[in-house]
Coordinates of C-alpha atoms in Angstrom, one line a residue:
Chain A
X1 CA -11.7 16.1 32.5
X2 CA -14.7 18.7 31.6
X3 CA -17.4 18.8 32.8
X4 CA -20.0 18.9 29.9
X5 CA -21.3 15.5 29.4
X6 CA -20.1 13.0 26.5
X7 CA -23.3 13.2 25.5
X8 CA -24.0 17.6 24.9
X9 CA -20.5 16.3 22.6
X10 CA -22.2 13.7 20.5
X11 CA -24.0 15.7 17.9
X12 CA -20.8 18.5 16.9
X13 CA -18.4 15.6 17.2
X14 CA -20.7 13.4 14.5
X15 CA -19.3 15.0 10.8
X16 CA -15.8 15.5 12.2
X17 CA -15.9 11.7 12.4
X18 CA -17.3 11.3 8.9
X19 CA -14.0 13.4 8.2
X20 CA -11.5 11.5 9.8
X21 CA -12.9 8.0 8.1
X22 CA -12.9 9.7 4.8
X23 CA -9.2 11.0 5.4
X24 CA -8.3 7.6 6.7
X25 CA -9.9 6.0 3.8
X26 CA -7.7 7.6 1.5
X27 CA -4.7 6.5 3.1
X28 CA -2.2 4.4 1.6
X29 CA -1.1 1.4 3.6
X30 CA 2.2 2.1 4.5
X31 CA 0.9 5.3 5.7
X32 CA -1.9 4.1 7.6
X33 CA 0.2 1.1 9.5
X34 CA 2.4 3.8 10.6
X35 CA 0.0 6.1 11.6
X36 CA -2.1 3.1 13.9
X37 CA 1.6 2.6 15.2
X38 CA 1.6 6.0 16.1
X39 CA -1.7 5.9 17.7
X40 CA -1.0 2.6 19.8
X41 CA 2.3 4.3 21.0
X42 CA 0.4 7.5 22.5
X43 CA -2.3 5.2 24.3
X44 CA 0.1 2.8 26.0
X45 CA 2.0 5.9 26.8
X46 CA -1.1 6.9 29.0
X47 CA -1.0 10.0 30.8
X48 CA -4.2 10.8 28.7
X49 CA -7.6 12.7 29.8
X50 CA -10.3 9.7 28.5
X51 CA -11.8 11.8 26.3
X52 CA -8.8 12.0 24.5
X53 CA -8.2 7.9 25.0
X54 CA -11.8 7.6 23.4
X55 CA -10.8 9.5 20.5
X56 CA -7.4 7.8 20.0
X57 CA -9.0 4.3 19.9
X58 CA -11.9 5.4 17.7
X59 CA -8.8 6.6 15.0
X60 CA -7.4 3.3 15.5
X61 CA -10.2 1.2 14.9
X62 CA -10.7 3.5 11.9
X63 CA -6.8 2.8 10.6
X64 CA -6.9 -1.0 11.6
X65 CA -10.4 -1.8 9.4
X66 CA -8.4 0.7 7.0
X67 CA -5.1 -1.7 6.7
X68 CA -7.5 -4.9 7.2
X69 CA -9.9 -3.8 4.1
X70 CA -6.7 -2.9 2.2
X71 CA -5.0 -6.2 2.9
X72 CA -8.4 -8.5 1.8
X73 CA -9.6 -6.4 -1.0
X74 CA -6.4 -5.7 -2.7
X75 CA -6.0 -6.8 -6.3
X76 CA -2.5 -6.2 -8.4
X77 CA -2.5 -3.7 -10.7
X78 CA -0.2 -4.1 -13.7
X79 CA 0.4 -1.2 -16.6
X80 CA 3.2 -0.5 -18.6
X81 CA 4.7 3.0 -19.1
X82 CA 4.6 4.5 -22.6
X83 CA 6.4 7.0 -23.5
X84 CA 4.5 9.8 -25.8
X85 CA 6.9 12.0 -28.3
X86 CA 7.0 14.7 -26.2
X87 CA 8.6 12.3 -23.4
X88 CA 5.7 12.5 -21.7
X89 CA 5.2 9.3 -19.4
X90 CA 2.0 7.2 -19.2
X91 CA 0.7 4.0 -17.1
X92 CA -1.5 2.0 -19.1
X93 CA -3.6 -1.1 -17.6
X94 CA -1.6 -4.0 -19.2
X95 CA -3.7 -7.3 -18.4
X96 CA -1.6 -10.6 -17.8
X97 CA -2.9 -12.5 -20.5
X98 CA -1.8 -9.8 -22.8
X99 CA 1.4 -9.8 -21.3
X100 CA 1.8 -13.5 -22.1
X101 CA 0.6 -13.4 -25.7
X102 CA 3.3 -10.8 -26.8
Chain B
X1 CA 68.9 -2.3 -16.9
X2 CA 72.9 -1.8 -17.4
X3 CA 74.3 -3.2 -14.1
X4 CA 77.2 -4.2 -16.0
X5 CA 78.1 -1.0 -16.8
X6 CA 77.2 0.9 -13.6
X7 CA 78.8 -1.9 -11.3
X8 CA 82.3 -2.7 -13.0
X9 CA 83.9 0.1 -15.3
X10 CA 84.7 -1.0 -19.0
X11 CA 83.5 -4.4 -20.6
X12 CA 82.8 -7.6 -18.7
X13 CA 82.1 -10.9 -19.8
X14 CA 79.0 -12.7 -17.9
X15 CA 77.8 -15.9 -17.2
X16 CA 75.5 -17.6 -19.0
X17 CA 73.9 -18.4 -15.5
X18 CA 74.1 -14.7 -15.2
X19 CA 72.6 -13.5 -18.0
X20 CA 69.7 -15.7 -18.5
X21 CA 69.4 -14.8 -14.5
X22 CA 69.4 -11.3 -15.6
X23 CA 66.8 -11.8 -18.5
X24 CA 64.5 -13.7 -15.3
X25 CA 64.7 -10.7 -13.4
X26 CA 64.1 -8.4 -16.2
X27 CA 60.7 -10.2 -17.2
X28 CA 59.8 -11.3 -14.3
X29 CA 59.6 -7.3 -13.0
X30 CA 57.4 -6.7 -15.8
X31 CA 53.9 -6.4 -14.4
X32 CA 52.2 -7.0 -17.7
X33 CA 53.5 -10.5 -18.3
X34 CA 52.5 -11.4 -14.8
X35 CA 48.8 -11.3 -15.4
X36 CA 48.4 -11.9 -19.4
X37 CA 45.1 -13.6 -21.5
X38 CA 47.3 -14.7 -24.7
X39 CA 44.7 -16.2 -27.6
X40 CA 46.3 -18.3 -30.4
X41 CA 46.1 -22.0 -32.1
X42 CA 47.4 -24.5 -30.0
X43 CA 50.5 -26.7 -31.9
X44 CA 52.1 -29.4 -30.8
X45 CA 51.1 -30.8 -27.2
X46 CA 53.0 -33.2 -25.0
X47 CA 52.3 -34.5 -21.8
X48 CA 55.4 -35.5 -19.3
X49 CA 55.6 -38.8 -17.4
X50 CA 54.9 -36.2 -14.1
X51 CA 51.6 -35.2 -16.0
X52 CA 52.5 -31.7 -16.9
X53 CA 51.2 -30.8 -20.4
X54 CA 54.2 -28.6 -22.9
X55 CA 52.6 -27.3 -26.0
X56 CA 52.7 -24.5 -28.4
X57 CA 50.5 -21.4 -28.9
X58 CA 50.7 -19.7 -32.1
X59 CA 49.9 -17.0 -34.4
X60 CA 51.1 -16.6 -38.0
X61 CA 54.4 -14.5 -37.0
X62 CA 55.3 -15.9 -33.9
X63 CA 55.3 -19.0 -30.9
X64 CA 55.1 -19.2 -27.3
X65 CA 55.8 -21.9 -25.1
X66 CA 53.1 -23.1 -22.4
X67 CA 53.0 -25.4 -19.6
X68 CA 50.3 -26.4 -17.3
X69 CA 51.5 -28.1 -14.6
X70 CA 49.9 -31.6 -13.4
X71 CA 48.1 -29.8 -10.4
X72 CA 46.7 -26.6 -12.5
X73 CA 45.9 -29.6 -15.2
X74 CA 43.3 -30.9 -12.7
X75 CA 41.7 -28.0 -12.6
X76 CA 41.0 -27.1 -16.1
X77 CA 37.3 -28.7 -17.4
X78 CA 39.7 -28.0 -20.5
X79 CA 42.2 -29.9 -22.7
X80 CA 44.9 -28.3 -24.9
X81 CA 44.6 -30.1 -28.3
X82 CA 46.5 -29.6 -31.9
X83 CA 44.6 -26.8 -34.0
X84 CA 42.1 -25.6 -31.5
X85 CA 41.9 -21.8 -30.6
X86 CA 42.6 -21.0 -27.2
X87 CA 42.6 -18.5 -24.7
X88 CA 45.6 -19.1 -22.1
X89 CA 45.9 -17.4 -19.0
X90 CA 48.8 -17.3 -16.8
X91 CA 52.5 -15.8 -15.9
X92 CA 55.6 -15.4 -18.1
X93 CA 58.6 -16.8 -17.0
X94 CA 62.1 -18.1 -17.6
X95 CA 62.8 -21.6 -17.4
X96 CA 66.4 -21.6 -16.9
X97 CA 67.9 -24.6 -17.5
X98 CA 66.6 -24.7 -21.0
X99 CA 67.7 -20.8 -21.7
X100 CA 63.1 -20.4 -22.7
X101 CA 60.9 -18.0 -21.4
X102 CA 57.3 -19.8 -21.2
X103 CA 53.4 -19.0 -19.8
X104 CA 53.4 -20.9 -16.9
X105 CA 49.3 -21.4 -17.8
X106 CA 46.8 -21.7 -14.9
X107 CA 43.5 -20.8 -16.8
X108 CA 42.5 -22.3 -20.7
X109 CA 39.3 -21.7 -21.9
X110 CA 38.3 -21.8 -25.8
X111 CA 38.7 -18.6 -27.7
X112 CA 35.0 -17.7 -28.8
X113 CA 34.2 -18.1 -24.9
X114 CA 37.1 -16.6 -24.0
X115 CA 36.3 -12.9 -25.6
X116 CA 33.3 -12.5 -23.4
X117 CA 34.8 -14.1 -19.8
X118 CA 37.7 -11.8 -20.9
X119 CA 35.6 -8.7 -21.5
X120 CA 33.4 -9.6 -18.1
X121 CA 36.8 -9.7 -16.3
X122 CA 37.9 -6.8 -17.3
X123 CA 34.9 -4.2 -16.9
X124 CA 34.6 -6.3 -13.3
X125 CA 38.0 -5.2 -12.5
X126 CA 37.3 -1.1 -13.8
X127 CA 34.1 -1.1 -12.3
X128 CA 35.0 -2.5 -9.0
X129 CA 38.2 0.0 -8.8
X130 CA 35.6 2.6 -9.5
X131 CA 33.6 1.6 -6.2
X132 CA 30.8 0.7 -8.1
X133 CA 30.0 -2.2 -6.8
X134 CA 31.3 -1.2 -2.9
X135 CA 28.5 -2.8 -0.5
X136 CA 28.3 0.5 1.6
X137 CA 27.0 1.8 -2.0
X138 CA 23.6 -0.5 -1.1
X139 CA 20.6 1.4 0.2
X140 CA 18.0 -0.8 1.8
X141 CA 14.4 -1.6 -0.1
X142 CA 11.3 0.2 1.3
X143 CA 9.6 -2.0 4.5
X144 CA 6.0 -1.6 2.2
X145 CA 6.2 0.1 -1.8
X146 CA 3.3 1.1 -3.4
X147 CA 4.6 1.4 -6.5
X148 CA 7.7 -1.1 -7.9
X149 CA 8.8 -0.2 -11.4
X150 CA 9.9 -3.7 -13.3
X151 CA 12.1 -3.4 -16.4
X152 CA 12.0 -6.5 -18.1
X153 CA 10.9 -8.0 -21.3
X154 CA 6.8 -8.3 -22.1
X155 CA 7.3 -11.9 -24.2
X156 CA 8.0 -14.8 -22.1
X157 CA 7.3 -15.7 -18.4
X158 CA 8.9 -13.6 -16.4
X159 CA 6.9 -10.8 -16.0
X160 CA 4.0 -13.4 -15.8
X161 CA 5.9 -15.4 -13.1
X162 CA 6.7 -11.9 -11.0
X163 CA 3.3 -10.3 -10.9
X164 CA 1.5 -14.0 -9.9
X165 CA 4.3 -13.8 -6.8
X166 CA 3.1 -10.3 -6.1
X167 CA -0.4 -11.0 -6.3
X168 CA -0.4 -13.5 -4.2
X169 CA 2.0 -12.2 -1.6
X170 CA 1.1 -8.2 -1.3
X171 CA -1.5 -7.2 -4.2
X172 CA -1.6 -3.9 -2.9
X173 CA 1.7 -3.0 -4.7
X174 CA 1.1 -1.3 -8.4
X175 CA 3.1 -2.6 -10.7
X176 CA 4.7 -0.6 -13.2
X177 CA 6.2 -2.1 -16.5
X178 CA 9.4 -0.3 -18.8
X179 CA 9.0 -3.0 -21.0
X180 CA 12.4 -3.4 -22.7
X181 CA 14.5 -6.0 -24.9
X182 CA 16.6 -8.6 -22.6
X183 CA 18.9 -10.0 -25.7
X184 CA 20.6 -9.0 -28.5
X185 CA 22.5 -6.5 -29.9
X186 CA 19.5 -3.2 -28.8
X187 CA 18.8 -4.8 -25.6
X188 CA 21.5 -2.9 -23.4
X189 CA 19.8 0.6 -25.0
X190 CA 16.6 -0.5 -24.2
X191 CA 17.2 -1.4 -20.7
X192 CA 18.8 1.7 -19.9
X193 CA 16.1 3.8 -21.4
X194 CA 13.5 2.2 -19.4
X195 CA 14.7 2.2 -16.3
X196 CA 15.2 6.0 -16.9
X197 CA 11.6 5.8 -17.5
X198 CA 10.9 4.0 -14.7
X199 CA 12.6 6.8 -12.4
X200 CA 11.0 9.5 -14.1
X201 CA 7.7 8.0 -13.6
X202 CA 4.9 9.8 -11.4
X203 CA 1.6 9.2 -10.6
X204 CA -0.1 12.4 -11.6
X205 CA -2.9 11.3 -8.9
X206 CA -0.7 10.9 -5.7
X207 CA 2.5 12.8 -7.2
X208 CA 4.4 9.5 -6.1
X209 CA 7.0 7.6 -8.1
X210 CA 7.8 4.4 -7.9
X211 CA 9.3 3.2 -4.2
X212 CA 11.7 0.7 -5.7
X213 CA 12.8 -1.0 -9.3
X214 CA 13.3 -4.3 -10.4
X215 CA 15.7 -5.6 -13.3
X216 CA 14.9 -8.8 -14.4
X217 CA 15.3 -11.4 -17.2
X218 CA 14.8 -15.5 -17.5
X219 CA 18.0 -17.9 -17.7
X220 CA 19.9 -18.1 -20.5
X221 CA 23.4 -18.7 -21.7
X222 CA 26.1 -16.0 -21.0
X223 CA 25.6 -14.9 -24.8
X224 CA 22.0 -14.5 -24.1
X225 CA 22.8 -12.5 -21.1
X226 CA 25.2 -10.1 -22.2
X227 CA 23.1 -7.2 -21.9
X228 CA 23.4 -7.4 -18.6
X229 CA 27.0 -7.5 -18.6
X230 CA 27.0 -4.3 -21.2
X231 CA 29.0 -1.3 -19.3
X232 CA 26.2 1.3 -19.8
X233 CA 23.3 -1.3 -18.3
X234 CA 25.8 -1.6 -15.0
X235 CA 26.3 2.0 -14.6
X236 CA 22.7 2.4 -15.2
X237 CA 21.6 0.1 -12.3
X238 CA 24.1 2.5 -10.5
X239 CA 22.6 5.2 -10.9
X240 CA 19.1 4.2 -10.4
X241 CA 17.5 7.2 -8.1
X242 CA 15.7 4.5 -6.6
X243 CA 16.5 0.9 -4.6
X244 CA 17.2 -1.5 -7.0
X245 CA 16.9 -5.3 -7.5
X246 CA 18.6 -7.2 -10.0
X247 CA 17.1 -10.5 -10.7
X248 CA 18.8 -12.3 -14.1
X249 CA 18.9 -15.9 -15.1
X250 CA 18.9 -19.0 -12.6
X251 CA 20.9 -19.3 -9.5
X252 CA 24.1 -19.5 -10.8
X253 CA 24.1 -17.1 -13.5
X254 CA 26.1 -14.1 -12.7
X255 CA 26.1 -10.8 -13.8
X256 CA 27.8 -7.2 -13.6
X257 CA 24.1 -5.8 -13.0
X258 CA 23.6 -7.7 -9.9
X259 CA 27.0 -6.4 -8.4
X260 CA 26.0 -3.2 -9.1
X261 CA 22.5 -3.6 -7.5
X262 CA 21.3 -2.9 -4.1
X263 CA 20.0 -6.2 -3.8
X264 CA 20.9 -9.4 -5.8
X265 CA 18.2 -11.5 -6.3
X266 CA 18.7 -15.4 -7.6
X267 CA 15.7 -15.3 -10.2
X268 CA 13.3 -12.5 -11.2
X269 CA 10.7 -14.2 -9.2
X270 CA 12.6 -14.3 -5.9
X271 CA 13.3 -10.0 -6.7
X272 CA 9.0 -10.0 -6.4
X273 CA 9.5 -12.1 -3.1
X274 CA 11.8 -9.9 -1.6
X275 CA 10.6 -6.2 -2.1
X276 CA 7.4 -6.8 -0.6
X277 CA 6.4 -7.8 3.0
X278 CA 3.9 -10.7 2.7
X279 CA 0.0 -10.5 3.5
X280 CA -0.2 -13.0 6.0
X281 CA 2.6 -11.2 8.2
X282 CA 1.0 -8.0 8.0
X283 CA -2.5 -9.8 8.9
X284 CA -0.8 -10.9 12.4
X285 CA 1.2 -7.3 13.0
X286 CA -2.5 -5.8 12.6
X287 CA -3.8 -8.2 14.7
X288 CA -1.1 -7.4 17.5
X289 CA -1.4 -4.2 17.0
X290 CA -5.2 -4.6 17.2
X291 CA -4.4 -6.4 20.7
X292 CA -2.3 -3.1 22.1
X293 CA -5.0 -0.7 21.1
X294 CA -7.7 -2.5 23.0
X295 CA -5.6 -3.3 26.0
X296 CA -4.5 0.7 26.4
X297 CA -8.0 1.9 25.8
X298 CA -9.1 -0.7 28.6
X299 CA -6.6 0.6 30.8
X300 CA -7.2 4.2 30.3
X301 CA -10.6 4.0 30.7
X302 CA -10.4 2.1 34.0
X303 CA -8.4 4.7 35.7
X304 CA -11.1 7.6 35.8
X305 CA -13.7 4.8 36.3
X306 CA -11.7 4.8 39.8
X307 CA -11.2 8.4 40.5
X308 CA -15.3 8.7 39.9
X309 CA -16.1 6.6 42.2
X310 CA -13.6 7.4 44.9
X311 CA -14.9 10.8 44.6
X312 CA -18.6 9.7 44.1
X313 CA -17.9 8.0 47.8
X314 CA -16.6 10.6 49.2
X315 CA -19.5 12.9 48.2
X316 CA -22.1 10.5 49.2
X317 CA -22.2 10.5 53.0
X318 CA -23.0 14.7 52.9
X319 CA -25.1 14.3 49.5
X320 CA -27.0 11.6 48.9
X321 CA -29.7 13.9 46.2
X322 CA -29.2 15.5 43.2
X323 CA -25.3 15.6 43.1
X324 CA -24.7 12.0 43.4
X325 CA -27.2 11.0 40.8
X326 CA -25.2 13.4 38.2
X327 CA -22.1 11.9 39.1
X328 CA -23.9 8.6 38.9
X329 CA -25.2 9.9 35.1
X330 CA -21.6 11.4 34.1
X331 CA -20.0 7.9 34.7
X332 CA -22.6 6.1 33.3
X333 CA -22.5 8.5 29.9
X334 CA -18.7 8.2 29.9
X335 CA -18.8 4.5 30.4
X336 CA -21.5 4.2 27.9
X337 CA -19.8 6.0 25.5
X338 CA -16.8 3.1 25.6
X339 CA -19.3 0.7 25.8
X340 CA -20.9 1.9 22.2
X341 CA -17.0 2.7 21.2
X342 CA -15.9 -0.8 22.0
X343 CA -19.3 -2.9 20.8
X344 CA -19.8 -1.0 17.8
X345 CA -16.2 -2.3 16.5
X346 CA -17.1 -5.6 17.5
X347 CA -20.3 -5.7 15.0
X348 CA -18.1 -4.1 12.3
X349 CA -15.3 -6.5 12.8
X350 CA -17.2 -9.3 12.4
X351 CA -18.0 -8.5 9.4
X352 CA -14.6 -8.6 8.5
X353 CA -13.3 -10.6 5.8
X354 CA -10.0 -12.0 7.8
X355 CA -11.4 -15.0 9.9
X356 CA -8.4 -15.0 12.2
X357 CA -8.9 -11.2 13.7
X358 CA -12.5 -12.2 14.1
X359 CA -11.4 -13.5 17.5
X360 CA -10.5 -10.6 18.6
X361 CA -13.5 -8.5 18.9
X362 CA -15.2 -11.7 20.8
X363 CA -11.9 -11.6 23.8
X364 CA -12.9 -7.2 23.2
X365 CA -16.5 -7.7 23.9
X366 CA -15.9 -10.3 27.1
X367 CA -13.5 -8.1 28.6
X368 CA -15.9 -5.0 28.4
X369 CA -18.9 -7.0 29.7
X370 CA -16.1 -7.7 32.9
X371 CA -15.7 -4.5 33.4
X372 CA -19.4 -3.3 32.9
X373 CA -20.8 -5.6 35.6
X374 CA -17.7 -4.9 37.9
X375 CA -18.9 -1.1 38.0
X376 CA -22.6 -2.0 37.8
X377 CA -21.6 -4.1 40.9
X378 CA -19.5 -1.6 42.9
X379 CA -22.8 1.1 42.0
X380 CA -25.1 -1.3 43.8
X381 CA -22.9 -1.5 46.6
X382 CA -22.5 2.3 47.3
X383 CA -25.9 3.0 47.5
X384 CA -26.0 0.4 50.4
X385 CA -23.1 2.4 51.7
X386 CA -24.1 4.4 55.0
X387 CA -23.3 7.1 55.9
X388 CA -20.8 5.7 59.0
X389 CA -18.9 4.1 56.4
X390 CA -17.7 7.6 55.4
X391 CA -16.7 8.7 58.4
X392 CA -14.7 5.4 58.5
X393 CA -12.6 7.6 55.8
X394 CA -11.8 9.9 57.9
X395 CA -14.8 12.9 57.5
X396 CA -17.1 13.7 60.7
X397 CA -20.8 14.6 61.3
X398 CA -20.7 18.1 62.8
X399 CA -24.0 19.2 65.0
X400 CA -24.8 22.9 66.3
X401 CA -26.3 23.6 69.2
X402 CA -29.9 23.1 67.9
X403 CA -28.8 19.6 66.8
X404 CA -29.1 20.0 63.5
X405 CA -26.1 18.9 60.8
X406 CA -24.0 22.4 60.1
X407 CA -23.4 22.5 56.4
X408 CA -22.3 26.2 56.4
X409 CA -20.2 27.9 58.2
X410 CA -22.7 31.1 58.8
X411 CA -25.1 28.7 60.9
X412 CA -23.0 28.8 63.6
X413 CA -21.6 31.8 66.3
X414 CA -18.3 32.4 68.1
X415 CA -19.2 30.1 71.4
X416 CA -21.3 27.9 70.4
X417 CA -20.9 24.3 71.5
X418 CA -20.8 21.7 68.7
X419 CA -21.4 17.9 68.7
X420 CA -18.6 16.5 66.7
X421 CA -19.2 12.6 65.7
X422 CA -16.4 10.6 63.9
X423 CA -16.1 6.9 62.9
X424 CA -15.3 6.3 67.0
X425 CA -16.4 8.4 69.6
X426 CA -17.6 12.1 69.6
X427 CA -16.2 15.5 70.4
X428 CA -17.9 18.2 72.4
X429 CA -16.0 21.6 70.7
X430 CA -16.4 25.0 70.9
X431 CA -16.4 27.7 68.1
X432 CA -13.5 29.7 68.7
X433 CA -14.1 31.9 65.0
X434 CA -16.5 31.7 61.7
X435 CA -14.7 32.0 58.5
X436 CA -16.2 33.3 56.0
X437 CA -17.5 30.6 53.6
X438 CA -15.8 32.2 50.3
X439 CA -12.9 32.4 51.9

C-alpha cells in the first residue's frame, strides 16, 4: 500500500474511469461476461493490495450493469443479406411483418 | 468356375443335385444379387396356406420370381397386387427343389416412391463411406453468438416462428437472413449459394461474421423435401466454415442435411432454441456472479482494515498526536472510498430494470453498514485504550535518569541508570552503549 491518500488519487483517476465505462460500453456480451469472469476470478484469488481490489470491483460493477443493460434492453435484429453484382454482401433491416407477407 | 475340369481329368457327368448346387454357389457368391432394388409390374400373386406370398415381377423381355415369406409379409405396410409397379428389395437365390432362382424379397415399396428412398439410400451409403457424416466431424455451437446466419425461405412461417423464439429467448443475437428457395427443382442451388453467403458475410462495423448458421425449412412430404436430400446441399452443410444446425420438417422427417450437420435439430424452431443460451439463465449467472464480486471485494477490503488498526494500536501508546489522527484519516479515506464504491452501485442498481438482482444491492448495502459500525466501534474503543494496554503487548515505558520518557537514543549516556516499566513490574538497567539512532 502507498502512502498518498485515496483521496490526492480521486481527481487524475476521474477520466480514466469515463474511459473504462466507455470501453466497457462497447463491449459485446459474450465478451463482457467473460471479462466480469475474469475479474471475479482475480478478486477471489486475493493476494491483492486494496487499491487494486477497489479498482477490480469498480470494472465489475461496470461489466455486470454492462451484461444486465444488454440483457433487458436487447431487441432482435433481423436483415437479410443481398448480394450486389459485384458479389458484394449487404445486411439490410428486414422487418417481420415483411417477412410474413412475402 | 470349372471344378469339373480342374478336379477330375476328361468329361464327367453331374448330378442334377450337383449342378443346380453348383449354380447356388455360383449366385449365391455374387455380391450384387445379394443386395438388389429390382423395379418391374407385379403379375400373378399367390399366397401359400403358410402365408408366404409367390408372385411375378416383370418387364417387357423378361420374369423374376419373388417370395416374401409370412414373417417379412408382416412387416411390409405394403401388398403385392396384379399390375402395380413395384420396387422389390431383397436377395437372389436358388430354390432347389424346384431347379428356380428367386428374390427372396424383404422390402416392397411402390415404384414412384421407390426412386427417391432408392436415391436417399444410396447417396446415404456414398456419403457415409466418405466420413461425411462421422460424429467426431461435429464441432460444438458457440456458448453466446452474436451473429447466427439462417438460410431458409422468406414466405411462410418459419423464419417468423424462429426469430419470435429468439426474441424472446436471447434478443441480443443479430439475425442474419440468405433467403433461399426450400422446394422445387432451383431450391438445392439456392441453398448452397446462400449459405456461401452466409459464411462470407462480415460486419463491416465489428469485422465479425456470423458465430453459427442455421438451415431450416417447414414439414413437408419427402418430395417437398428433396432439396435437402440433393448431394450438393449435403456437401454444402459439410463444408460450412461455421457450426451448423440443420432444422427440416417435423420430428420425424429425416434428411441427408441433418446427418451432415453439427447439430440436428427436430424443427427450425427448436434450431433457434438451441444455439442460444436463454435470458433468464444468464440473469441468474450475472446475479451469481454479482454475488462473488461483492463477497471478494468485502473480504479484501477487511484484511487491511485489520493490519491498520493493529498497527494504529501499536502506534498509539508512544503517539497519541498527530500520527494517529493520520492513520485515523488514511483508514477512514480508504474505508470511505469502499463505502462510496459499494453505495454508489447500490443507487445505480436500483435503478435496474431486472427486479430479481435488485436484492442484491439491499443484502450489499447491509453488509457494508456491518462492517462500517464494526470499525466505527473498534475506533471508539482505541481511543479509550491506555497506554498500559500496550505494554500488555509486549512494548515498555523507558525513563532516564531525569525521569523523563527517552524517545531517542541520543538523550541518554553510557552509565546512566534507566527506569524500565513493562505490563508487570519494572526494571532498574544500566546503559552499557548508545547506538546511533540512523543506525
Amino acid at each position: 500500500m502507498t502512502d498518498s491518500t485515496a483521496a490526492a488519487e480521486q481527481p487524475p483517476a476521474q477520466p480514466a474511469r469515463e474511459e473504462a465505462q466507455r470501453r466497457v460500453a462497447a463491449l459485446p456480451f459474450d465478451q463482457a461476461l467473460a471479462e466480469l469472469q475474469a475479474v471475479v476470478s482475480r478478486l477471489e484469488a486475493g493476494n491483492l493490495p486494496l487499491e487494486d481490489s477497489i479498482e477490480l470491483y469498480e470494472q465489475g460493477v461496470l461489466l455486470h450493469d454492462h451484461c444486465g443493460r444488454l440483457l433487458s434492453k436487447a431487441e432482435l435484429r433481423v436483415q437479410r443479406l443481398v448480394e450486389s453484382a459485384g458479389g458484394q454482401l449487404r445486411a439490410l433491416d428486414l422487418s417481420l411483418g415483411e417477412a410474413e407477407k412475402r | 468356375m470349372d471344378i469339373a475340369t480342374t478336379n477330375h481329368p476328361g468329361p464327367r457327368i453331374l448330378g442334377v443335385a450337383e449342378v443346380t448346387r453348383l449354380v447356388r454357389d455360383t449366385l449365391r457368391a455374387e455380391r450384387g444379387l445379394r443386395d438388389v432394388w429390382v423395379e418391374g409390374e407385379v403379375g400373378q400373386v399367390s399366397v401359400s396356406s403358410a402365408g408366404h406370398c409367390y408372385f411375378t415381377l416383370k418387364d417387357e423381355r423378361a420374369q423374376l420370381r419373388c417370395v416374401i415369406f409370412r414373417d417379412e409379409r408382416q412387416m411390409i405396410p405394403f401388398e403385392a397386387r396384379t399390375g402395380l409397379r413395384l420396387v422389390a428389395h431383397g436377395r437372389l437365390d436358388v430354390f432347389e427343389p424346384q431347379g428356380a432362382y428367386q428374390l427372396y424379397v424383404d422390402t416392397l415399396q411402390p415404384a414412384g416412391f421407390g426412386d427417391l428412398a432408392l436415391r436417399f439410400e444410396a447417396l446415404k451409403a456414398k456419403l457415409t463411406a466418405e466420413g461425411l457424416f462421422d460424429p467426431a466431424r461435429r464441432r460444438p455451437l458457440p456458448a453466446v453468438p452474436l451473429i447466427v446466419g439462417v438460410a431458409t425461405s422468406l414466405s411462410g412461417a418459419v423464419l417468423h416462428d424462429m426469430t419470435k423464439v429468439l426474441a424472446r429467448r436471447w434478443p441480443l443475437v443479430r439475425v442474419v437472413v440468405g433467403a433461399c428457395q426450400v422446394q422445387g427443382p432451383v431450391a438445392a442451388g439456392t441453398i448452397v449459394s446462400a449459405l456461401r453467403r452466409l459464411a462470407r458475410f462480415t460486419d463491416p462495423a465489428t469485422g465479425r461474421g456470423v458465430d453459427v448458421v442455421i438451415l431450416a425449412r417447414g414439414g413437408g412430404s419427402l418430395e417437398d423435401l428433396w432439396a435437402f436430400n440433393e448431394e450438393t446441399v449435403v456437401r454444402a452443410v459439410a463444408a460450412c466454415p461455421k457450426p451448423i444446425v440443420v432444422g427440416v420438417g417435423h420430428e420425424t422427417d429425416v434428411t441427408l442435411a441433418e446427418f451432415a450437420a453439427d447439430v440436428r435439430a427436430a424443427t427450425p424452431s427448436v434450431a433457434a432454441e438451441l444455439i442460444v443460451p436463454s435470458r433468464s439463465d444468464e440473469v441468474s449467472r450475472l446475479r451469481g456472479l454479482d454475488q462473488r464480486l461483492a463477497a471478494a471485494v468485502t473480504r479484501s477490503i477487511a484484511d487491511p482494515q485489520r493490519r491498520l488498526e493493529n498497527e494504529r494500536r501499536a502506534l498509539e501508546g508512544f503517539r497519541p498526536g498527530a500520527l494517529l489522527a493520520a492513520e485515523r484519516e488514511r483508514v477512514g479515506l480508504l474505508l470511505d472510498r469502499a463505502t462510496r464504491v459499494m453505495t454508489g452501485r447500490t443507487a445505480l442498481d436500483r435503478s435496474r430494470l431486472s427486479r430479481a438482482a435488485d436484492r442484491l444491492p439491499e443484502l450489499l448495502g447491509g453488509r457494508l453498514a456491518r462492517a462500517r459500525s464494526e470499525l466505527e466501534r473498534t475506533a471508539a474503543g482505541l481511543v479509550a485504550l491506555s497506554p498500559f494496554g500496550t505494554l500488555e503487548r509486549g512494548y515498555a515505558i523507558v525513563r532516564g535518569p531525569a525521569g523523563a520518557v527517552l524517545r531517542d537514543s541520543d538523550h541518554a549516556a553510557p552509565g546512566d541508570m534507566l527506569d524500565i516499566r513493562l505490563a508487570r513490574g519494572g526494571l532498574d538497567a544500566r546503559v552499557e552503549a548508545v547506538r546511533d539512532s540512523a543506525e
